[in-house]
């Protein structure tokens, strides 16, 4: 989505509809003939309204919205659809001709409007798409829509970090900044927009040399949206509890022992969900936004008194580095918490080159090439000649996939990635995922290569998994199995931030016709079959037939996979 009328000083950002393909299909499916509709729930800012807007785009529908100002006025939300004076019974009859009704912010409906929505659901002639935010209790008539099983309920999860990166792809932000924004906002897209607008308009983004990207380092901009989310937490706290919160904020990213803090205050804060206490008695703030916000709003003298010296993080940072190194030695690069390194980067603190090189290598092995390059650059900021960071930066930016790693195991495994398993069979750790891949490739066993790919992905090696699936394409004798392997390979490769390797070279989206590719591309961008038909001057049935044929050739029937297979065009909405 692109907003209109932005301040000329801020960057005009594309906000495409991203990462909700499965949910979009669920909502659209709930609107089909014979279905009653659906309720979409989730915290404010999660994207419920946008999801529903995309789902009903191009359909004939009516829309009503609950508001705090009109919550005590009977049928206020329906005023534009009903006569001035009307009973509930007559309102139900008056709306019986509406085939599709969208109800936004249903938790804010007045009791009569809520009862009207409930009666329409009971009657069953009108399909309902209802959005209700978590938080303050909704009217009983609204909550009974799903508790009474009148309508199915879809709780909306937050966007993944990968989807957040896709959402911000037009903003020119480097990967570590995207990671920080994702963690701070916890899926609140309105807050995300607010922070990005504040950062771009305030000059807090600094250019990253040789990349064309910009980075956010330093304090959080305390915008109105940040204050709005901070206020409820602080309004519930007394002076002693506020003191504990500030001490925890300035201790971040490390926990404080519970026995160093006021236990009565801790009990109240834990009951309010403002702190977490781990099994060792360590206390941390529960929400990632609260620490930066509390630090940014503290007075200068208090901040000086509470702040930790930079060297205090050294032991914890070294422990993170050892953990990452051990995981790589065990051929396991699944995500592991690394709060200290991420905090130092976010605050603009000095990051030791040794840690940065290990972190870059870990990201590279996961297939996160842009993040790997970003970590290497962070190390080079402090030590411009560090050989480890220079090597990791070259490997991440080269993206060639040729023999890339001086480590013995990975150097031998590179022969498998290059399609020469004979050079590695028997020379890789017995029983490892690398050895399984080598054996399957040596035997030319497509099914075994797919299993090896799944094992690699489970261990976090997404790029290697994509390569194994790509090799399975050429090994399969069954064309349908080959198409499915191709689909899986492309889907994984799309998650590897632009990786181009010999094993992936020539990997294509099946043998689609020009019309099929055109329709698949539009479907991947989030357009419904009806919207595609209108744009291409085709019938809806023809679009459906082309998609069915394309799915068959791609080896998948999952519309949610399409955005990973196709470079979807940007969509704009008012």
Coordinates of C-alpha atoms in Angstrom, one line a residue:
X1 CA 0.0 0.0 0.0
X2 CA 1.3 3.5 -0.8
X3 CA 0.0 6.4 1.3
X4 CA -1.0 9.6 -0.3
X5 CA 0.0 13.1 0.8
X6 CA 3.2 12.2 2.6
X7 CA 5.5 14.9 3.9
X8 CA 8.0 15.8 1.2
X9 CA 10.8 15.3 3.7
X10 CA 10.0 11.6 4.2
X11 CA 10.7 8.7 2.0
X12 CA 7.7 7.5 0.0
X13 CA 7.5 3.9 1.0
X14 CA 5.7 1.0 -0.8
X15 CA 3.6 -1.0 1.6
X16 CA 2.5 -4.0 -0.5
X17 CA 0.1 -6.6 0.8
X18 CA 2.7 -9.2 2.0
X19 CA 2.9 -12.5 3.8
X20 CA -0.8 -13.3 4.2
X21 CA -1.5 -15.6 1.3
X22 CA -2.8 -18.5 3.4
X23 CA -5.0 -16.2 5.5
X24 CA -6.2 -14.4 2.3
X25 CA -7.3 -17.7 0.9
X26 CA -9.1 -18.6 4.1
X27 CA -11.1 -15.4 4.1
X28 CA -11.9 -15.6 0.4
X29 CA -13.0 -19.2 0.9
X30 CA -15.3 -18.1 3.7
X31 CA -17.1 -15.9 1.2
X32 CA -17.9 -18.6 -1.2
X33 CA -21.5 -19.9 -1.7
X34 CA -22.9 -21.7 1.2
X35 CA -20.4 -20.3 3.7
X36 CA -21.5 -18.0 6.5
X37 CA -18.4 -15.8 6.6
X38 CA -15.5 -15.4 9.1
X39 CA -14.2 -13.4 12.1
X40 CA -10.6 -12.2 12.0
X41 CA -9.1 -11.3 15.4
X42 CA -5.8 -10.1 16.6
X43 CA -4.1 -7.1 18.4
X44 CA -4.5 -3.6 17.0
X45 CA -2.2 -2.9 14.1
X46 CA -1.9 -6.5 13.1
X47 CA -3.4 -5.9 9.6
X48 CA -6.9 -7.3 10.0
X49 CA -8.5 -4.4 8.0
X50 CA -6.0 -4.7 5.2
X51 CA -6.4 -8.4 5.0
X52 CA -10.2 -8.1 4.7
X53 CA -10.0 -5.3 2.2
X54 CA -7.8 -7.4 0.0
X55 CA -10.2 -10.4 0.4
X56 CA -13.4 -8.5 -0.6
X57 CA -11.8 -6.3 -3.3
X58 CA -13.9 -6.4 -6.4
X59 CA -17.0 -7.8 -4.7
X60 CA -20.3 -6.1 -4.0
X61 CA -20.4 -5.5 -0.2
X62 CA -21.4 -3.0 2.5
X63 CA -19.1 -1.9 5.3
X64 CA -19.7 -0.7 8.8
X65 CA -17.2 0.3 11.4
X66 CA -17.4 0.6 15.2
X67 CA -15.9 3.7 16.8
X68 CA -15.3 4.7 20.4
X69 CA -17.3 8.0 20.0
X70 CA -20.5 6.2 18.9
X71 CA -20.3 3.2 21.2
X72 CA -23.3 4.5 23.3
X73 CA -25.5 5.4 20.3
X74 CA -27.8 2.6 19.2
X75 CA -27.2 1.4 15.6
X76 CA -24.7 4.3 15.0
X77 CA -22.4 2.1 12.9
X78 CA -25.3 1.3 10.6
X79 CA -26.6 4.8 10.2
X80 CA -25.7 5.0 6.6
X81 CA -27.5 1.8 5.8
X82 CA -30.7 2.2 7.8
X83 CA -33.6 4.7 8.2
X84 CA -33.3 7.2 11.0
X85 CA -35.7 5.4 13.3
X86 CA -35.8 1.6 13.1
X87 CA -36.3 -1.3 15.5
X88 CA -33.8 -4.2 15.7
X89 CA -36.3 -6.5 14.0
X90 CA -36.8 -4.1 11.1
X91 CA -33.1 -3.5 10.8
X92 CA -32.5 -7.2 10.3
X93 CA -35.1 -7.3 7.5
X94 CA -33.7 -4.1 5.9
X95 CA -30.3 -5.7 5.7
X96 CA -31.4 -9.1 4.5
X97 CA -30.7 -8.0 0.9
X98 CA -27.1 -7.3 1.6
X99 CA -25.2 -10.4 0.5
X100 CA -21.8 -9.5 2.0
X101 CA -21.3 -7.3 5.0
X102 CA -17.9 -6.2 6.4
X103 CA -17.8 -5.2 10.0
X104 CA -14.6 -3.5 11.1
X105 CA -13.6 -2.8 14.7
X106 CA -16.5 -4.9 15.9
X107 CA -15.3 -4.7 19.5
X108 CA -16.4 -1.0 19.4
X109 CA -19.9 -1.6 18.3
X110 CA -22.8 -0.4 20.5
X111 CA -24.9 -3.1 22.0
X112 CA -27.7 -2.8 19.5
X113 CA -25.4 -2.9 16.5
X114 CA -23.7 -5.9 18.0
X115 CA -27.0 -7.6 18.4
X116 CA -27.9 -6.8 14.8
X117 CA -24.7 -8.4 13.5
X118 CA -25.4 -11.4 15.7
X119 CA -29.0 -11.7 14.3
X120 CA -27.7 -11.5 10.7
X121 CA -25.3 -14.3 11.5
X122 CA -28.2 -16.4 12.9
X123 CA -30.4 -15.6 10.0
X124 CA -27.6 -16.8 7.6
X125 CA -28.7 -14.8 4.5
X126 CA -25.9 -12.3 4.8
X127 CA -22.3 -13.5 4.7
X128 CA -20.3 -11.6 7.4
X129 CA -16.6 -10.7 7.5
X130 CA -15.9 -9.3 10.9
X131 CA -12.7 -7.8 12.3
X132 CA -12.4 -7.6 16.1
X133 CA -9.3 -6.4 18.0
X134 CA -7.9 -8.1 21.0
X135 CA -7.9 -6.2 24.3
X136 CA -11.0 -4.6 25.9
X137 CA -13.9 -7.1 25.9
X138 CA -16.1 -7.0 22.8
X139 CA -19.9 -6.9 23.3
X140 CA -21.2 -10.3 24.2
X141 CA -23.2 -10.5 20.9
X142 CA -20.0 -10.1 19.0
X143 CA -17.9 -12.6 21.0
X144 CA -20.7 -15.1 20.6
X145 CA -20.2 -15.1 16.8
X146 CA -17.2 -17.4 17.4
X147 CA -17.7 -18.8 20.8
X148 CA -21.2 -19.9 19.7
X149 CA -19.7 -21.3 16.5
X150 CA -21.8 -19.1 14.2
X151 CA -18.7 -18.1 12.3
X152 CA -15.2 -19.6 12.1
X153 CA -12.5 -17.5 13.8
X154 CA -9.1 -16.7 12.2
X155 CA -6.6 -15.4 14.8
X156 CA -4.0 -13.3 12.9
X157 CA -0.4 -14.0 13.7
X158 CA 2.3 -11.3 13.3
X159 CA 4.2 -11.1 10.1
X160 CA 7.4 -13.1 10.1
X161 CA 10.8 -11.3 9.9
X162 CA 11.1 -12.5 6.3
X163 CA 7.7 -11.0 5.4
X164 CA 8.5 -7.8 7.3
X165 CA 11.7 -7.6 5.1
X166 CA 9.6 -8.0 2.0
X167 CA 7.2 -5.3 3.2
X168 CA 10.1 -2.9 3.7
X169 CA 11.9 -3.9 0.5
X170 CA 11.4 -0.5 -1.1
X171 CA 12.6 1.5 1.9
X172 CA 16.3 0.9 1.2
X173 CA 17.0 -0.4 4.8
X174 CA 19.9 -2.7 5.5
X175 CA 19.0 -6.2 7.0
X176 CA 20.0 -5.5 10.6
X177 CA 17.7 -2.4 10.7
X178 CA 14.9 -4.5 9.4
X179 CA 15.5 -7.1 12.1
X180 CA 15.5 -4.4 14.8
X181 CA 12.2 -2.9 13.5
X182 CA 10.6 -6.3 13.3
X183 CA 11.6 -7.1 16.9
X184 CA 10.5 -3.7 18.3
X185 CA 7.1 -3.7 16.6
X186 CA 6.1 -7.3 17.2
X187 CA 3.7 -7.4 14.3
X188 CA 2.1 -4.0 14.9
X189 CA 2.1 -2.7 11.3
X190 CA 0.9 0.8 12.3
X191 CA 3.7 1.1 14.7
X192 CA 6.1 -0.1 12.0
X193 CA 4.9 2.5 9.6
X194 CA 5.1 5.2 12.3
X195 CA 8.7 4.3 13.1
X196 CA 9.9 4.1 9.5
X197 CA 8.3 7.4 8.7
X198 CA 10.0 9.0 11.8
X199 CA 13.4 7.5 10.9
X200 CA 13.3 8.6 7.3
X201 CA 12.0 12.1 8.2
X202 CA 14.4 12.8 11.0
X203 CA 17.8 12.0 9.5
X204 CA 18.4 9.1 11.8
X205 CA 19.2 6.7 8.9
X206 CA 22.8 6.7 7.9
X207 CA 24.2 5.5 4.5
X208 CA 26.0 2.1 4.5
X209 CA 29.0 2.5 2.3
X210 CA 29.0 0.7 -1.1
X211 CA 25.5 -0.7 -0.6
X212 CA 22.9 2.0 -1.4
X213 CA 21.2 1.1 1.9
X214 CA 20.7 3.0 5.1
X215 CA 21.0 1.9 8.7
X216 CA 19.4 2.8 12.0
X217 CA 21.7 2.9 14.9
X218 CA 21.1 4.6 18.3
X219 CA 18.1 5.7 20.3
X220 CA 14.5 4.9 19.5
X221 CA 12.5 7.9 18.1
X222 CA 9.8 8.5 20.7
X223 CA 6.9 9.1 18.3
X224 CA 3.2 9.5 19.3
X225 CA 2.6 5.9 18.4
X226 CA 5.5 4.8 20.7
X227 CA 4.1 7.0 23.5
X228 CA 0.6 5.5 22.9
X229 CA 1.9 2.0 23.4
X230 CA 4.1 2.9 26.4
X231 CA 1.5 4.9 28.3
X232 CA -0.8 2.0 29.3
X233 CA 2.2 0.1 30.8
X234 CA 3.4 3.1 32.8
X235 CA -0.1 4.3 33.9
X236 CA -0.6 1.0 35.8
X237 CA 2.7 1.3 37.7
X238 CA 3.6 3.1 41.0
X239 CA 6.9 4.8 41.7
X240 CA 8.6 1.7 42.9
X241 CA 7.5 -0.3 39.9
X242 CA 8.6 2.4 37.5
X243 CA 12.0 2.3 39.2
X244 CA 12.3 -1.4 38.5
X245 CA 11.2 -1.0 34.9
X246 CA 13.9 1.7 34.3
X247 CA 16.6 -0.4 36.0
X248 CA 15.7 -3.3 33.7
X249 CA 15.6 -1.0 30.7
X250 CA 19.2 0.2 31.3
X251 CA 20.4 -3.4 32.1
X252 CA 19.3 -4.6 28.7
X253 CA 20.0 -6.8 27.0
X254 CA 21.1 -8.7 30.1
X255 CA 18.7 -9.8 32.8
X256 CA 18.9 -8.6 36.4
X257 CA 18.7 -11.1 39.4
X258 CA 15.3 -11.0 41.1
X259 CA 16.9 -10.7 44.5
X260 CA 18.4 -7.3 43.5
X261 CA 15.0 -5.8 42.9
X262 CA 11.9 -5.0 45.0
X263 CA 10.0 -8.3 45.1
X264 CA 6.6 -6.7 45.8
X265 CA 7.0 -4.5 42.7
X266 CA 8.2 -7.6 40.7
X267 CA 5.0 -9.5 41.6
X268 CA 2.8 -6.6 40.4
X269 CA 4.8 -6.2 37.2
X270 CA 4.7 -9.9 36.4
X271 CA 0.9 -10.0 37.0
X272 CA 0.5 -7.1 34.6
X273 CA 2.6 -8.9 32.0
X274 CA 5.3 -6.2 31.9
X275 CA 8.3 -8.5 33.0
X276 CA 9.5 -12.0 32.4
X277 CA 11.2 -14.1 35.0
X278 CA 13.3 -17.0 33.7
X279 CA 14.0 -20.3 35.5
X280 CA 17.2 -19.0 37.0
X281 CA 15.5 -15.9 38.5
X282 CA 16.7 -13.5 35.9
X283 CA 14.3 -10.6 35.2
X284 CA 13.8 -8.9 31.8
X285 CA 11.2 -6.6 30.3
X286 CA 8.5 -8.5 28.5
X287 CA 8.0 -6.1 25.5
X288 CA 11.0 -5.3 23.3
X289 CA 9.7 -1.7 22.8
X290 CA 9.6 -0.8 26.5
X291 CA 13.4 -0.8 27.1
X292 CA 14.3 1.6 24.2
X293 CA 11.3 3.8 25.1
X294 CA 12.2 4.0 28.8
X295 CA 15.8 4.8 28.0
X296 CA 14.8 7.5 25.5
X297 CA 12.5 9.2 28.0
X298 CA 14.7 9.0 31.1
X299 CA 16.4 12.2 32.2
X300 CA 20.1 12.7 31.4
X301 CA 21.3 12.3 35.0
X302 CA 19.2 9.2 35.6
X303 CA 20.4 7.7 32.4
X304 CA 24.0 8.3 33.4
X305 CA 23.5 6.7 36.8
X306 CA 21.7 3.6 35.5
X307 CA 23.7 3.0 32.3
X308 CA 26.2 0.0 32.3
X309 CA 29.7 0.4 31.0
X310 CA 30.3 -1.1 27.6
X311 CA 32.8 -3.7 28.9
X312 CA 30.1 -5.1 31.1
X313 CA 28.7 -7.0 28.1
X314 CA 32.0 -8.6 27.2
X315 CA 31.5 -12.0 28.9
X316 CA 27.9 -12.4 27.6
X317 CA 29.0 -11.5 24.1
X318 CA 31.8 -14.0 24.2
X319 CA 29.3 -16.7 25.4
X320 CA 27.1 -16.0 22.4
X321 CA 30.1 -16.3 20.1
X322 CA 31.0 -19.7 21.6
X323 CA 27.4 -20.9 21.2
X324 CA 27.3 -19.9 17.6
X325 CA 30.7 -21.6 16.9
X326 CA 29.6 -24.9 18.6
X327 CA 26.4 -25.0 16.7
X328 CA 28.2 -24.6 13.4
X329 CA 30.7 -27.4 14.4
X330 CA 27.6 -29.6 15.0
X331 CA 26.2 -28.8 11.6
X332 CA 23.2 -27.1 13.2
X333 CA 22.4 -23.5 12.2
X334 CA 18.9 -23.2 13.5
X335 CA 18.2 -19.8 15.1
X336 CA 19.6 -19.2 18.5
X337 CA 19.0 -16.2 20.8
X338 CA 21.8 -13.6 20.4
X339 CA 20.5 -10.5 22.2
X340 CA 23.8 -9.0 23.2
X341 CA 25.3 -8.8 19.7
X342 CA 22.0 -7.4 18.3
X343 CA 21.8 -4.9 21.1
X344 CA 25.3 -3.6 20.6
X345 CA 24.6 -3.1 16.8
X346 CA 21.3 -1.4 17.5
X347 CA 22.9 1.0 19.9
X348 CA 25.8 1.7 17.6
X349 CA 28.3 0.3 20.1
X350 CA 31.6 -1.3 19.1
X351 CA 31.3 -4.9 17.9
X352 CA 34.4 -7.0 18.1
X353 CA 35.5 -8.3 14.7
X354 CA 35.8 -11.8 15.9
X355 CA 32.2 -11.9 17.0
X356 CA 31.1 -10.2 13.8
X357 CA 32.9 -12.8 11.6
X358 CA 31.3 -15.7 13.5
X359 CA 27.9 -14.1 13.3
X360 CA 28.3 -13.4 9.5
X361 CA 29.4 -17.0 8.9
X362 CA 26.4 -18.3 10.9
X363 CA 24.0 -16.2 8.8
X364 CA 25.7 -17.2 5.5
X365 CA 25.4 -20.9 6.3
X366 CA 21.7 -20.3 6.9
X367 CA 21.4 -18.7 3.4
X368 CA 20.9 -15.2 4.8
X369 CA 23.4 -13.6 2.6
X370 CA 22.5 -10.0 3.0
X371 CA 22.5 -10.4 6.8
X372 CA 25.9 -12.1 6.6
X373 CA 27.3 -9.1 4.6
X374 CA 25.8 -6.7 7.1
X375 CA 27.4 -8.5 10.1
X376 CA 30.7 -8.5 8.4
X377 CA 30.5 -4.8 7.7
X378 CA 29.8 -4.2 11.4
X379 CA 33.0 -5.9 12.3
X380 CA 35.0 -4.0 9.7
X381 CA 33.7 -0.7 11.1
X382 CA 35.9 -1.4 14.2
X383 CA 38.8 -3.3 12.5
X384 CA 38.9 -2.5 8.8
X385 CA 41.6 -5.1 8.1
X386 CA 40.1 -8.1 9.9
X387 CA 40.7 -11.1 7.6
X388 CA 37.7 -13.0 8.9
X389 CA 35.2 -10.2 8.3
X390 CA 36.8 -9.5 4.9
X391 CA 36.5 -13.1 3.9
X392 CA 32.8 -13.4 5.0
X393 CA 31.9 -10.2 3.2
X394 CA 33.4 -11.5 0.0
X395 CA 31.7 -14.8 0.3
X396 CA 28.3 -13.2 1.1
X397 CA 28.5 -10.7 -1.7
X398 CA 30.0 -13.1 -4.3
X399 CA 27.0 -15.4 -4.1
X400 CA 28.8 -17.7 -6.6
X401 CA 28.5 -20.9 -4.5
X402 CA 31.9 -22.1 -5.7
X403 CA 34.3 -23.5 -3.1
X404 CA 33.6 -20.9 -0.5
X405 CA 34.7 -22.1 2.9
X406 CA 38.2 -22.8 4.3
X407 CA 36.7 -25.1 6.9
X408 CA 37.4 -28.8 6.2
X409 CA 33.9 -30.2 6.4
X410 CA 32.4 -27.4 4.4
X411 CA 35.1 -27.4 1.8
X412 CA 34.5 -31.1 1.2
X413 CA 30.8 -30.5 1.2
X414 CA 31.2 -27.9 -1.5
X415 CA 32.0 -30.8 -3.9
X416 CA 28.4 -32.1 -3.3
X417 CA 27.0 -28.7 -3.9
X418 CA 28.9 -28.5 -7.2
X419 CA 27.5 -31.9 -8.3
X420 CA 30.6 -33.9 -7.7
X421 CA 29.6 -36.2 -4.8
X422 CA 32.4 -38.7 -5.5
X423 CA 34.9 -36.3 -4.1
X424 CA 33.1 -36.2 -0.8
X425 CA 31.5 -39.6 -0.2
X426 CA 33.1 -41.2 2.8
X427 CA 34.9 -38.0 3.7
X428 CA 32.0 -36.2 5.5
X429 CA 30.9 -36.9 9.1
X430 CA 29.1 -40.2 9.2
X431 CA 25.4 -40.0 9.6
X432 CA 25.4 -36.2 9.1
X433 CA 23.0 -34.3 6.9
X434 CA 25.9 -33.5 4.6
X435 CA 26.8 -37.2 4.2
X436 CA 23.2 -38.0 3.5
X437 CA 23.1 -35.4 0.8
X438 CA 26.3 -36.7 -0.8
X439 CA 25.1 -40.4 -0.7
X440 CA 21.7 -39.5 -2.3
X441 CA 23.4 -37.5 -5.1
X442 CA 25.9 -40.2 -5.8
X443 CA 23.1 -42.7 -6.3
X444 CA 21.1 -40.3 -8.4
X445 CA 18.1 -40.9 -6.1
X446 CA 15.6 -38.1 -6.5
X447 CA 13.4 -39.2 -3.5
X448 CA 16.5 -39.5 -1.3
X449 CA 17.7 -36.0 -2.4
X450 CA 14.3 -34.6 -1.4
X451 CA 14.6 -36.3 2.0
X452 CA 18.2 -34.9 2.3
X453 CA 16.8 -31.4 1.5
X454 CA 14.2 -31.7 4.2
X455 CA 16.9 -32.7 6.7
X456 CA 19.1 -29.8 5.7
X457 CA 16.2 -27.4 6.0
X458 CA 15.4 -28.8 9.5
X459 CA 18.9 -28.0 10.6
X460 CA 18.7 -24.4 9.2
X461 CA 20.7 -24.9 6.0
X462 CA 18.0 -23.4 3.7
X463 CA 20.3 -22.7 0.8
X464 CA 21.8 -26.1 0.8
X465 CA 18.3 -27.6 1.0
X466 CA 17.3 -25.6 -2.0
X467 CA 20.3 -27.0 -3.9
X468 CA 19.4 -30.5 -2.9
X469 CA 15.8 -30.1 -4.2
X470 CA 17.2 -28.6 -7.4
X471 CA 19.4 -31.6 -7.9
X472 CA 16.4 -33.9 -7.2
X473 CA 14.7 -32.2 -10.2
X474 CA 17.3 -33.7 -12.5
X475 CA 17.3 -37.0 -10.7
X476 CA 13.6 -37.7 -10.8
X477 CA 12.1 -39.9 -13.5
X478 CA 8.5 -39.0 -12.6
X479 CA 7.8 -35.5 -14.1
X480 CA 5.3 -34.8 -11.3
X481 CA 7.9 -35.4 -8.6
X482 CA 10.4 -33.3 -10.6
X483 CA 7.9 -30.4 -10.7
X484 CA 7.3 -30.6 -7.0
X485 CA 11.0 -30.7 -6.2
X486 CA 11.5 -27.6 -8.5
X487 CA 8.7 -25.8 -6.6
X488 CA 10.3 -26.6 -3.3
X489 CA 13.7 -25.5 -4.5
X490 CA 12.5 -22.2 -5.8
X491 CA 10.5 -21.5 -2.6
X492 CA 13.6 -22.1 -0.4
X493 CA 15.9 -20.2 -2.7
X494 CA 13.6 -17.2 -2.5
X495 CA 14.3 -17.1 1.2
X496 CA 18.0 -17.0 0.7
X497 CA 18.2 -13.3 -0.1
X498 CA 19.3 -13.5 -3.7
X499 CA 21.5 -16.5 -3.7
X500 CA 22.8 -17.6 -7.0
X501 CA 24.7 -20.9 -7.1
X502 CA 25.7 -23.5 -9.7
X503 CA 23.1 -26.0 -8.3
X504 CA 20.4 -23.4 -8.7
X505 CA 21.4 -22.3 -12.1
X506 CA 18.8 -22.9 -14.7
X507 CA 16.1 -23.6 -12.1
X508 CA 12.9 -22.3 -13.8
X509 CA 9.2 -22.2 -13.0
X510 CA 8.3 -25.2 -15.0
X511 CA 7.2 -25.0 -18.6
X512 CA 4.5 -22.3 -18.2
X513 CA 2.9 -20.7 -21.2
X514 CA 3.1 -16.9 -21.5
X515 CA -0.6 -16.5 -20.4
X516 CA -0.1 -18.9 -17.4
X517 CA 3.0 -16.9 -16.3
X518 CA 1.0 -13.7 -16.6
X519 CA -1.8 -15.0 -14.5
X520 CA 0.4 -16.7 -11.9
X521 CA 2.3 -13.4 -11.5
X522 CA -0.9 -11.5 -10.8
X523 CA -2.1 -14.2 -8.4
X524 CA 1.2 -14.0 -6.6
X525 CA 0.7 -10.2 -6.2
X526 CA -2.5 -10.9 -4.3
X527 CA -5.1 -10.4 -6.9
X528 CA -8.2 -12.5 -6.8
X529 CA -9.4 -14.6 -9.8
X530 CA -12.1 -12.0 -10.5
X531 CA -9.6 -9.1 -10.4
X532 CA -7.2 -11.0 -12.7
X533 CA -10.1 -11.6 -15.1
X534 CA -11.1 -7.9 -15.1
X535 CA -7.5 -6.8 -15.7
X536 CA -6.9 -9.3 -18.6
X537 CA -10.4 -9.2 -20.0
X538 CA -11.0 -12.9 -19.4
X539 CA -13.7 -14.8 -17.7
X540 CA -13.2 -15.9 -14.2
X541 CA -13.5 -19.5 -15.3
X542 CA -10.7 -19.1 -17.8
X543 CA -8.5 -17.6 -15.2
X544 CA -9.3 -20.5 -12.9
X545 CA -8.5 -23.0 -15.6
X546 CA -5.1 -21.4 -16.4
X547 CA -4.2 -21.4 -12.7
X548 CA -5.1 -25.0 -12.4
X549 CA -2.9 -25.9 -15.3
X550 CA -0.1 -23.8 -13.9
X551 CA -0.4 -25.4 -10.5
X552 CA -0.1 -28.8 -12.2
X553 CA 3.0 -27.8 -14.1
X554 CA 4.5 -26.2 -11.0
X555 CA 3.8 -29.3 -8.9
X556 CA 1.8 -27.4 -6.2
X557 CA -1.8 -26.4 -5.6
X558 CA -0.9 -23.9 -2.8
X559 CA -1.5 -20.3 -3.9
X560 CA 0.5 -19.2 -0.8
X561 CA 3.7 -20.5 -2.5
X562 CA 3.3 -18.3 -5.5
X563 CA 4.9 -15.1 -4.1
X564 CA 8.1 -17.1 -3.5
X565 CA 8.1 -18.4 -7.0
X566 CA 7.3 -15.2 -8.9
X567 CA 8.7 -11.7 -8.6
X568 CA 5.3 -10.2 -7.9
X569 CA 4.6 -6.6 -9.1
X570 CA 4.0 -3.9 -6.5
X571 CA 0.3 -3.2 -5.9
X572 CA -0.9 0.3 -5.0
X573 CA -4.1 1.2 -3.1
X574 CA -5.5 4.5 -2.2

